[in-house]
Amino acid sequence: SIAAAEMSPLTVATLHPWWVEKLAMQLLRKASYVVCSEAMRARYEQRLHDSLADPESLLRAYVSLHPVLGAALYEPSGVTKFSALPVPSVDFTGAEEGFVAGVIYSLLRGAPLAAGLKLALLLASHAQTEIGARGPFSNVEILGLLLKSSVALDKRLAPYF
């Protein structure tokens, strides 16, 4: 919500297609980070870019996710693309939630966002390997292995996980 974004020094917001444009625009100025699908990034591309460049905006970066192609990190310094991990996709349900969880976990641990996106993509990819949203994340041992795997993908994560 807008009130939560105003009270928190670190806010991650997700853009959804059912949101009214006015609400989306308020969140773009109040959130520290925005995570959205590639389709939503395209829909709000100019506004996201403007919020990122606006010195009065709190937006530090935004990330778009495409379930097959991967993710893109948009920062004031430029764009960094990350390839999706090749996995046998059974069901995309839960992939976006896994991705957002990886972004939030990385930020809370103090990891660089670019490195944390490796974990986010790993969680999104893992979510696609089983049917349903919760199945892949209900096993704590598997989550621990995913964290270790993310460190193997990007050594910058080692101090954080």
Coordinates of C-alpha atoms in Angstrom, one line a residue:
S1 CA 0.0 0.0 0.0
I2 CA 1.0 3.6 -0.4
A3 CA 1.0 4.1 3.4
A4 CA 3.4 1.2 4.0
A5 CA 5.7 2.5 1.2
E6 CA 5.8 5.9 2.9
M7 CA 6.7 4.4 6.3
S8 CA 9.4 2.0 5.2
P9 CA 13.0 2.8 4.2
L10 CA 13.0 -0.3 1.9
T11 CA 9.9 -1.0 -0.1
V12 CA 9.5 -3.6 -2.9
A13 CA 6.3 -3.2 -5.0
T14 CA 5.0 -5.4 -7.7
L15 CA 3.1 -4.0 -10.6
H16 CA 0.0 -6.0 -11.6
P17 CA -2.3 -5.6 -14.6
W18 CA -5.5 -5.1 -12.6
W19 CA -4.1 -2.1 -10.8
V20 CA -5.6 1.3 -11.6
E21 CA -3.0 3.5 -13.3
K22 CA -3.2 6.2 -10.6
L23 CA -2.3 3.7 -7.9
A24 CA 0.6 2.3 -10.0
M25 CA 1.9 5.8 -10.6
Q26 CA 1.9 6.6 -6.8
L27 CA 3.7 3.4 -6.0
L28 CA 6.4 4.2 -8.7
R29 CA 7.3 7.3 -6.7
K30 CA 7.2 5.8 -3.2
A31 CA 8.7 2.3 -3.7
S32 CA 12.5 1.7 -3.4
Y33 CA 12.3 -1.2 -5.9
V34 CA 9.6 -2.3 -8.4
V35 CA 9.3 -5.8 -9.7
C36 CA 7.1 -6.5 -12.7
S37 CA 6.5 -8.8 -15.6
E38 CA 8.0 -7.9 -19.0
A39 CA 4.5 -6.9 -20.2
M40 CA 4.0 -4.5 -17.3
R41 CA 7.4 -3.0 -17.8
A42 CA 6.5 -2.3 -21.4
R43 CA 3.1 -0.8 -20.4
Y44 CA 4.8 1.6 -17.9
E45 CA 8.2 1.9 -19.5
Q46 CA 8.3 5.7 -19.8
R47 CA 6.9 6.2 -16.3
L48 CA 9.4 3.8 -14.8
H49 CA 12.2 5.4 -16.6
D50 CA 11.0 8.9 -15.5
S51 CA 10.6 7.8 -11.8
L52 CA 14.1 6.3 -11.9
A53 CA 15.6 9.6 -13.2
D54 CA 13.5 11.8 -10.9
P55 CA 15.6 13.0 -7.9
E56 CA 12.5 13.3 -5.8
S57 CA 11.4 9.7 -6.4
L58 CA 12.5 7.0 -4.0
L59 CA 12.9 4.5 -6.8
R60 CA 16.4 3.0 -6.9
A61 CA 15.9 0.3 -9.5
Y62 CA 13.2 -1.8 -11.2
V63 CA 13.3 -5.4 -12.4
S64 CA 11.3 -7.1 -15.1
L65 CA 10.8 -10.8 -15.3
H66 CA 10.0 -12.9 -18.4
P67 CA 9.4 -16.6 -17.4
V68 CA 11.3 -18.0 -20.4
L69 CA 13.9 -15.3 -21.3
G70 CA 15.0 -14.2 -17.8
A71 CA 15.1 -10.8 -16.1
A72 CA 16.4 -7.3 -16.7
L73 CA 17.6 -4.9 -14.0
Y74 CA 17.1 -1.2 -14.7
E75 CA 19.2 1.1 -12.7
P76 CA 20.3 4.8 -13.2
S77 CA 23.6 3.5 -14.5
G78 CA 22.0 1.3 -17.2
V79 CA 20.4 -2.1 -17.9
T80 CA 21.7 -5.5 -17.0
K81 CA 20.1 -8.6 -18.5
F82 CA 20.0 -12.1 -16.8
S83 CA 19.2 -15.3 -18.7
A84 CA 16.6 -17.6 -17.3
L85 CA 17.9 -20.9 -16.1
P86 CA 17.1 -23.8 -18.4
V87 CA 14.7 -26.0 -16.5
P88 CA 11.8 -28.3 -17.7
S89 CA 8.8 -26.0 -17.2
V90 CA 5.7 -27.7 -16.0
D91 CA 3.7 -24.8 -14.5
F92 CA 4.5 -21.1 -14.2
T93 CA 2.3 -20.8 -11.1
G94 CA 4.4 -19.4 -8.3
A95 CA 7.3 -18.4 -10.5
E96 CA 6.8 -14.6 -10.1
E97 CA 6.2 -15.1 -6.3
G98 CA 9.5 -17.1 -6.1
F99 CA 11.3 -14.4 -8.1
V100 CA 9.9 -11.6 -5.8
A101 CA 10.9 -13.6 -2.7
G102 CA 14.4 -13.9 -4.0
V103 CA 14.7 -10.2 -4.6
I104 CA 13.3 -9.3 -1.2
Y105 CA 15.5 -11.9 0.6
S106 CA 18.6 -10.6 -1.1
L107 CA 17.8 -7.0 -0.3
L108 CA 17.1 -7.8 3.3
R109 CA 20.4 -9.6 3.6
G110 CA 22.2 -6.6 2.1
A111 CA 23.3 -8.4 -1.1
P112 CA 23.8 -6.4 -4.2
L113 CA 20.6 -6.5 -6.3
A114 CA 22.4 -7.7 -9.4
A115 CA 23.8 -10.7 -7.5
G116 CA 20.5 -11.3 -5.7
L117 CA 18.7 -11.6 -9.0
K118 CA 20.6 -14.9 -9.5
L119 CA 18.8 -16.2 -6.4
A120 CA 15.5 -14.8 -7.6
L121 CA 15.9 -16.5 -11.0
L122 CA 16.8 -19.7 -9.3
L123 CA 13.7 -19.6 -7.2
A124 CA 11.5 -18.7 -10.2
S125 CA 13.0 -21.5 -12.2
H126 CA 12.5 -24.0 -9.4
A127 CA 8.9 -23.0 -9.1
Q128 CA 8.3 -23.9 -12.7
T129 CA 9.4 -27.5 -12.2
E130 CA 6.4 -28.6 -10.2
I131 CA 2.6 -28.1 -10.5
G132 CA 1.2 -25.5 -8.1
A133 CA 2.5 -22.5 -6.3
R134 CA 3.6 -23.9 -3.0
G135 CA 5.0 -27.4 -3.6
P136 CA 8.5 -26.4 -4.6
F137 CA 9.0 -24.1 -1.6
S138 CA 7.5 -26.2 1.2
N139 CA 10.8 -28.2 1.7
V140 CA 13.3 -26.2 3.8
E141 CA 16.2 -28.5 2.7
I142 CA 15.5 -27.7 -0.9
L143 CA 15.5 -24.0 -0.1
G144 CA 18.8 -24.4 1.6
L145 CA 20.2 -26.1 -1.5
L146 CA 18.9 -23.3 -3.7
L147 CA 20.7 -20.7 -1.5
K148 CA 23.9 -22.7 -1.8
S149 CA 23.4 -23.0 -5.6
S150 CA 22.8 -19.2 -5.9
V151 CA 26.2 -18.7 -4.2
A152 CA 27.8 -21.1 -6.7
L153 CA 26.2 -19.0 -9.5
D154 CA 27.5 -15.7 -8.1
K155 CA 30.3 -15.6 -5.6
R156 CA 29.3 -12.0 -4.5
L157 CA 26.4 -13.7 -2.6
A158 CA 28.8 -15.7 -0.3
P159 CA 28.9 -13.1 2.5
Y160 CA 25.1 -12.7 2.6
F161 CA 23.9 -16.3 2.5

